[in-house]
CSV table of C-alpha atoms in Angstrom, one decimal:
chain,number,residue,atom,x,y,z
A,1,MET,CA,17.2,-74.4,-14.5
A,2,TYR,CA,17.6,-71.1,-15.3
A,3,GLU,CA,15.6,-68.5,-14.0
A,4,VAL,CA,14.0,-66.3,-16.4
A,5,ALA,CA,12.1,-62.7,-16.2
A,6,VAL,CA,9.7,-62.1,-18.9
A,7,LEU,CA,8.4,-58.6,-18.8
A,8,MET,CA,5.2,-57.7,-20.3
A,9,SER,CA,3.6,-54.4,-20.9
A,10,CYS,CA,-0.3,-54.8,-21.5
A,11,TYR,CA,-3.1,-52.5,-22.4
A,12,ASN,CA,-7.1,-53.7,-22.7
A,13,GLY,CA,-5.3,-57.3,-24.0
A,14,GLU,CA,-8.3,-59.3,-22.6
A,15,LYS,CA,-9.2,-61.0,-25.8
A,16,TYR,CA,-5.7,-62.7,-26.3
A,17,ILE,CA,-3.5,-62.5,-23.2
A,18,ALA,CA,-4.4,-65.3,-21.4
A,19,GLN,CA,-3.3,-67.4,-24.2
A,20,GLN,CA,-0.2,-66.0,-24.2
A,21,ILE,CA,0.5,-66.3,-20.6
A,22,GLU,CA,-0.1,-69.6,-20.9
A,23,SER,CA,2.3,-70.3,-23.6
A,24,ILE,CA,4.7,-68.3,-21.5
A,25,LEU,CA,4.3,-70.7,-18.3
A,26,ASN,CA,4.5,-73.8,-20.5
A,27,GLN,CA,8.1,-73.1,-21.6
A,28,ASP,CA,10.6,-75.9,-21.6
A,29,ASN,CA,13.4,-76.5,-19.0
A,30,VAL,CA,13.4,-73.2,-17.3
A,31,ASN,CA,12.1,-71.4,-14.0
A,32,ILE,CA,9.8,-68.8,-15.1
A,33,ASN,CA,8.3,-65.3,-13.6
A,34,ILE,CA,6.2,-63.0,-15.6
A,35,TYR,CA,6.0,-59.5,-14.7
A,36,ILE,CA,3.4,-57.6,-16.2
A,37,ARG,CA,2.9,-53.9,-16.0
A,38,ASP,CA,-1.1,-53.2,-17.1
A,39,ASP,CA,-0.9,-49.7,-18.5
A,40,GLY,CA,-4.1,-48.5,-17.1
A,41,SER,CA,-6.4,-51.0,-18.9
A,42,THR,CA,-10.2,-50.2,-19.1
A,43,ASP,CA,-11.2,-53.8,-20.1
A,44,ASN,CA,-11.2,-57.3,-18.1
A,45,THR,CA,-7.4,-57.6,-18.4
A,46,ARG,CA,-5.8,-57.1,-15.1
A,47,ASN,CA,-8.7,-59.8,-13.3
A,48,ILE,CA,-7.8,-62.2,-16.1
A,49,ILE,CA,-4.1,-61.8,-15.2
A,50,LYS,CA,-4.9,-62.1,-11.2
A,51,LYS,CA,-6.3,-65.7,-12.0
A,52,PHE,CA,-2.9,-66.9,-12.7
A,53,SER,CA,-0.4,-68.4,-10.6
A,54,LYS,CA,2.4,-67.1,-8.4
A,55,SER,CA,4.4,-66.9,-11.0
A,56,VAL,CA,2.5,-64.0,-12.5
A,57,PHE,CA,2.8,-60.8,-10.9
A,58,LEU,CA,1.0,-58.0,-11.6
A,59,LEU,CA,1.9,-54.3,-11.6
A,60,GLU,CA,-0.7,-51.7,-12.0
A,61,GLY,CA,-0.4,-47.9,-13.1
A,62,ASP,CA,-1.4,-45.2,-14.9
A,63,ASN,CA,-1.8,-45.0,-18.8
A,64,VAL,CA,2.2,-43.9,-19.8
A,65,GLY,CA,2.4,-45.3,-23.0
A,66,LEU,CA,4.2,-48.7,-24.3
A,67,ASN,CA,7.8,-47.0,-24.2
A,68,ASN,CA,7.8,-46.1,-20.5
A,69,SER,CA,5.4,-48.9,-19.5
A,70,PHE,CA,8.6,-51.2,-20.5
A,71,ALA,CA,10.7,-49.0,-18.9
A,72,SER,CA,9.3,-49.3,-15.8
A,73,LEU,CA,9.7,-53.0,-15.7
A,74,ILE,CA,13.6,-52.9,-17.3
A,75,TRP,CA,14.5,-50.5,-14.6
A,76,ASP,CA,12.8,-52.2,-11.6
A,77,SER,CA,15.9,-53.2,-9.4
A,78,ASN,CA,13.7,-55.7,-7.8
A,79,ILE,CA,13.3,-57.9,-11.0
A,80,LYS,CA,16.2,-60.2,-11.1
A,81,ALA,CA,17.1,-63.5,-13.1
A,82,ASP,CA,19.6,-65.2,-15.2
A,83,PHE,CA,17.8,-64.3,-18.3
A,84,TYR,CA,15.0,-61.6,-19.2
A,85,ALA,CA,13.0,-61.7,-22.1
A,86,PHE,CA,10.2,-59.2,-23.5
A,87,SER,CA,6.8,-60.2,-24.5
A,88,ASP,CA,3.6,-58.7,-26.3
A,89,GLN,CA,0.2,-59.4,-25.1
A,90,ASP,CA,-1.1,-61.2,-28.0
A,91,ASP,CA,1.4,-63.8,-29.5
A,92,VAL,CA,2.0,-67.2,-28.8
A,93,TRP,CA,5.3,-68.8,-28.1
A,94,GLN,CA,6.6,-72.5,-28.7
A,95,SER,CA,7.7,-74.3,-25.8
A,96,ASN,CA,11.1,-74.4,-26.6
A,97,LYS,CA,11.7,-70.5,-27.4
A,98,LEU,CA,13.3,-69.5,-24.2
A,99,ILE,CA,15.6,-72.5,-23.8
A,100,THR,CA,16.7,-72.2,-27.6
A,101,ALA,CA,17.5,-68.8,-26.7
A,102,ILE,CA,19.4,-69.3,-23.5
A,103,ASN,CA,21.8,-72.2,-25.2
A,104,TYR,CA,23.1,-69.5,-27.6
A,105,LEU,CA,23.7,-67.0,-24.6
A,106,VAL,CA,25.4,-69.3,-22.2
A,107,ASN,CA,28.4,-69.2,-24.9
A,108,VAL,CA,28.4,-65.4,-24.8
A,109,GLU,CA,31.0,-63.9,-22.4
A,110,GLY,CA,29.9,-60.3,-21.2
A,111,ALA,CA,26.6,-58.9,-22.3
A,112,GLY,CA,24.4,-60.7,-24.8
A,113,MET,CA,21.2,-60.6,-26.5
A,114,TYR,CA,19.3,-63.0,-28.6
A,115,ALA,CA,16.5,-62.3,-31.3
A,116,SER,CA,14.8,-64.5,-33.6
A,117,ASN,CA,12.8,-64.6,-37.0
A,118,GLN,CA,8.8,-65.4,-36.0
A,119,ARG,CA,6.2,-66.4,-37.9
A,120,VAL,CA,3.4,-63.6,-38.7
A,121,VAL,CA,-0.1,-65.1,-38.4
A,122,ASP,CA,-3.7,-63.4,-38.2
A,123,GLU,CA,-5.8,-63.3,-35.2
A,124,ASN,CA,-6.9,-66.8,-35.5
A,125,LEU,CA,-3.1,-68.1,-35.7
A,126,LYS,CA,-3.3,-69.0,-39.3
A,127,TYR,CA,0.1,-68.5,-41.0
A,128,ILE,CA,0.7,-65.6,-43.2
A,129,LYS,CA,4.5,-65.2,-43.7
A,130,PRO,CA,7.7,-64.9,-41.9
A,131,LEU,CA,8.5,-61.7,-40.6
A,132,TYR,CA,12.1,-61.5,-41.8
A,133,GLY,CA,12.5,-63.1,-45.1
A,134,LEU,CA,13.8,-62.8,-48.8
A,135,GLU,CA,11.1,-61.3,-50.4
A,136,GLU,CA,10.6,-58.0,-51.4
A,137,ASN,CA,8.1,-57.0,-48.7
A,138,ASP,CA,9.7,-58.8,-46.0
A,139,LEU,CA,12.0,-57.5,-43.3
A,140,PRO,CA,15.5,-57.9,-44.3
A,141,PHE,CA,17.5,-60.1,-41.9
A,142,PRO,CA,19.4,-58.0,-39.5
A,143,LYS,CA,23.0,-57.1,-40.8
A,144,TYR,CA,24.8,-54.3,-39.8
A,145,LYS,CA,28.2,-52.9,-41.4
A,146,ASN,CA,28.6,-50.4,-38.5
A,147,PHE,CA,27.2,-48.6,-35.4
A,148,SER,CA,26.0,-45.8,-37.5
A,149,TYR,CA,23.9,-47.8,-39.9
A,150,PHE,CA,22.7,-49.8,-36.6
A,151,LEU,CA,21.4,-47.2,-35.0
A,152,ILE,CA,19.3,-45.8,-38.2
A,153,HIS,CA,18.1,-49.4,-39.2
A,154,ASN,CA,18.1,-51.3,-36.0
A,155,ASN,CA,15.3,-53.7,-36.4
A,156,TYR,CA,15.4,-56.3,-33.8
A,157,PHE,CA,11.5,-57.4,-32.5
A,158,GLY,CA,11.3,-57.2,-28.9
A,159,ASN,CA,9.1,-60.2,-28.2
A,160,THR,CA,11.9,-62.2,-29.5
A,161,ILE,CA,14.5,-60.8,-27.5
A,162,VAL,CA,16.4,-62.6,-24.6
A,163,PHE,CA,19.4,-61.3,-22.9
A,164,ASN,CA,21.6,-62.2,-19.8
A,165,ASN,CA,22.5,-60.8,-16.8
A,166,GLU,CA,25.2,-58.9,-17.7
A,167,ALA,CA,23.4,-57.3,-20.4
A,168,MET,CA,20.8,-56.1,-18.2
A,169,ARG,CA,23.5,-54.8,-15.7
A,170,VAL,CA,24.9,-52.8,-18.8
A,171,ILE,CA,21.4,-51.3,-19.4
A,172,ARG,CA,20.4,-50.3,-15.8
A,173,GLU,CA,23.6,-48.1,-15.7
A,174,TYR,CA,21.9,-45.4,-16.9
A,175,ARG,CA,18.1,-44.7,-17.5
A,176,PRO,CA,17.1,-42.0,-19.7
A,177,TYR,CA,14.0,-39.8,-17.9
A,178,GLU,CA,12.1,-40.6,-21.0
A,179,LEU,CA,12.4,-43.6,-23.3
A,180,ILE,CA,11.6,-41.9,-26.9
A,181,VAL,CA,12.0,-45.0,-28.6
A,182,GLN,CA,10.7,-48.2,-28.1
A,183,HIS,CA,12.0,-50.7,-25.5
A,184,ASP,CA,13.3,-53.0,-27.8
A,185,THR,CA,15.3,-50.1,-30.0
A,186,TRP,CA,17.1,-49.0,-27.0
A,187,VAL,CA,18.0,-52.3,-25.3
A,188,SER,CA,19.3,-53.3,-29.0
A,189,ILE,CA,21.2,-50.2,-28.9
A,190,ILE,CA,23.3,-50.3,-25.7
A,191,ILE,CA,23.9,-54.0,-26.3
A,192,TYR,CA,25.3,-53.9,-30.0
A,193,MET,CA,27.4,-51.1,-28.5
A,194,PHE,CA,28.9,-53.0,-25.5
A,195,GLY,CA,28.0,-56.8,-26.2
A,196,THR,CA,27.2,-59.7,-28.5
A,197,ILE,CA,24.1,-59.8,-30.4
A,198,ILE,CA,22.9,-63.3,-32.1
A,199,PHE,CA,20.4,-63.5,-35.0
A,200,ASP,CA,18.6,-66.8,-35.1
A,201,ARG,CA,16.6,-67.0,-38.6
A,202,ASN,CA,14.4,-70.0,-37.2
A,203,MET,CA,10.9,-69.1,-36.1
A,204,TYR,CA,9.9,-70.0,-32.2
A,205,SER,CA,6.7,-67.8,-31.7
A,206,SER,CA,3.7,-66.2,-33.7
A,207,TYR,CA,3.3,-62.8,-33.9
A,208,ARG,CA,-0.5,-62.3,-34.3
A,209,GLN,CA,-1.9,-59.4,-36.4
A,210,HIS,CA,-5.4,-57.9,-35.5
A,211,ASP,CA,-6.9,-54.5,-35.6
A,212,ASN,CA,-5.4,-53.5,-32.0
A,213,ASN,CA,-1.6,-54.1,-33.1
A,214,VAL,CA,0.6,-51.2,-31.6
A,215,VAL,CA,3.4,-52.4,-34.2
A,216,GLY,CA,2.4,-54.7,-37.1
A,217,GLY,CA,4.5,-57.4,-39.1
A,218,VAL,CA,2.2,-56.7,-42.3
A,219,ALA,CA,2.5,-53.3,-43.4
A,220,PRO,CA,-0.8,-52.4,-45.6
A,221,GLN,CA,-0.4,-50.5,-48.9
A,222,SER,CA,-0.7,-46.8,-48.7
A,223,SER,CA,-1.3,-44.4,-51.3
A,224,PHE,CA,1.6,-41.6,-52.0
A,225,ARG,CA,-0.8,-38.8,-50.2
A,226,SER,CA,-1.0,-41.2,-47.1
A,227,LYS,CA,3.3,-41.5,-47.4
A,228,MET,CA,4.0,-37.9,-47.6
A,229,ASN,CA,1.3,-36.8,-44.6
A,230,THR,CA,3.1,-39.8,-42.5
A,231,LEU,CA,6.2,-37.9,-43.0
A,232,LEU,CA,5.2,-34.4,-42.9
A,233,SER,CA,4.0,-35.5,-39.3
A,234,LYS,CA,6.9,-37.3,-38.0
A,235,LYS,CA,8.4,-36.0,-34.9
A,236,PRO,CA,12.5,-36.0,-34.9
A,237,ILE,CA,13.8,-38.4,-32.7
A,238,TYR,CA,17.4,-38.9,-33.6
A,239,GLY,CA,19.1,-35.8,-31.7
A,240,GLN,CA,17.4,-36.5,-28.4
A,241,LEU,CA,18.4,-40.3,-28.4
A,242,ALA,CA,21.9,-39.5,-29.2
A,243,THR,CA,22.0,-37.0,-26.4
A,244,PHE,CA,20.4,-39.7,-24.2
A,245,ILE,CA,23.1,-42.2,-25.1
A,246,MET,CA,25.7,-40.0,-24.8
A,247,THR,CA,24.8,-39.0,-21.3
A,248,GLY,CA,24.6,-42.5,-20.0
A,249,TYR,CA,27.9,-44.1,-22.1
A,250,LYS,CA,30.1,-41.4,-23.2
A,251,MET,CA,33.0,-42.6,-21.1
A,252,LYS,CA,32.6,-46.1,-22.7
A,253,MET,CA,32.0,-45.3,-26.5
A,254,THR,CA,34.4,-46.0,-29.5
A,255,ALA,CA,36.1,-42.6,-31.3
A,256,ASP,CA,33.3,-43.5,-34.0
A,257,GLU,CA,30.3,-44.0,-32.1
A,258,LEU,CA,30.9,-40.8,-30.2
A,259,LYS,CA,31.8,-38.8,-33.8
A,260,PHE,CA,28.4,-39.7,-35.0
A,261,LEU,CA,26.1,-39.4,-31.9
A,262,THR,CA,27.7,-36.0,-31.6
A,263,THR,CA,26.5,-35.5,-35.4
A,264,LEU,CA,23.0,-36.4,-34.5
A,265,SER,CA,22.9,-34.5,-31.3
A,266,GLU,CA,23.6,-31.3,-32.9
A,267,LEU,CA,20.4,-31.6,-35.4
A,268,PRO,CA,19.0,-29.3,-36.6
A,269,LYS,CA,22.0,-27.5,-37.1
A,270,ALA,CA,22.8,-27.1,-41.2
A,271,SER,CA,26.3,-28.4,-40.3
A,272,SER,CA,24.9,-31.7,-39.1
A,273,LYS,CA,22.4,-32.0,-41.9
A,274,ILE,CA,25.3,-31.7,-44.2
A,275,LYS,CA,27.5,-34.1,-42.4
A,276,LEU,CA,24.8,-37.0,-42.5
A,277,LEU,CA,24.2,-36.4,-46.1
A,278,LEU,CA,27.7,-36.6,-47.1
A,279,ASP,CA,28.3,-40.0,-44.6
A,280,LYS,CA,28.3,-42.9,-46.6
A,281,ASN,CA,26.7,-44.9,-44.2
A,282,VAL,CA,23.2,-43.0,-43.9
A,283,THR,CA,22.0,-44.7,-46.8
A,284,ASP,CA,19.1,-47.2,-47.0
A,285,ARG,CA,18.2,-50.4,-49.4
A,286,THR,CA,16.7,-49.0,-52.1
A,287,MET,CA,17.5,-45.3,-53.8
A,288,TYR,CA,13.7,-44.5,-53.0
A,289,LYS,CA,14.2,-45.3,-49.3
A,290,THR,CA,17.7,-43.7,-49.1
A,291,LEU,CA,15.8,-40.3,-51.0
A,292,VAL,CA,13.1,-40.9,-48.3
A,293,LEU,CA,15.9,-40.7,-45.3
A,294,TYR,CA,17.6,-37.6,-47.1
A,295,ILE,CA,14.2,-35.8,-47.0
A,296,LEU,CA,13.8,-36.3,-43.6
A,297,ILE,CA,17.2,-35.0,-42.7
A,298,ILE,CA,16.7,-32.0,-44.5
A,299,PHE,CA,13.2,-31.0,-43.5
A,300,SER,CA,14.3,-31.8,-39.8
A,301,LYS,CA,12.2,-35.0,-39.4
A,302,PHE,CA,14.8,-37.4,-38.8
């Protein structure tokens, strides 16, 4: 059977983490090791984790935030497996989640990543909606015409991601000194550039929504004022992100990838803003969302 390393970062997850660990350990037809980095929990989370089997490894640390907590696991060379998966602390997986992903990935040559749809549920696991769908408020199914559009709109969710050992080898070639985007975003970007990504529209996990979600699947309606406050407080990330990617992988990029990343890396120069505003790939699904994107670029919030 294939060896799978499941990587989880947790923080004050005592309410749901046991149920999630159990659902991972009950996966069909794979050998599981779960590596959990506790990001400085102050509740009973660590004691709950310690009650599980020898296949569950607890790594304790200070609070460094979700991105860098996951980074500690991704770039831990002692964690080795045939396949790797990310996990949240509060979801529940179907028993065929991992083997389904692996059955797709075994047919991929080179670096490969799998992601899927999932059920959005409430705190009691009552079904709400699919995460990706065709309704107006659903996330659009991942479909990207080129690298530029992908970099801006990438929306693969980490708790569905599974990737092969070759993908991990490419990811571990370079570690930015700080992970300024979420772990799933960084991994997806690297594999999009140098491998193959498979998206499955079927659902094999329950994505629990509750008051303490770090990232939620159901966005509440917000007022115009709150939306504007969010925009004004937004920190620009794409310039630094582009610089990190080029630092690690410049010699392996295509000319188009390098050109777009160079433009981003030169933000907030006016010349870079103009290039982005004139780039036909720097758009969104609706005129309103495209306008918001332009506003972020103009006011150095992109």
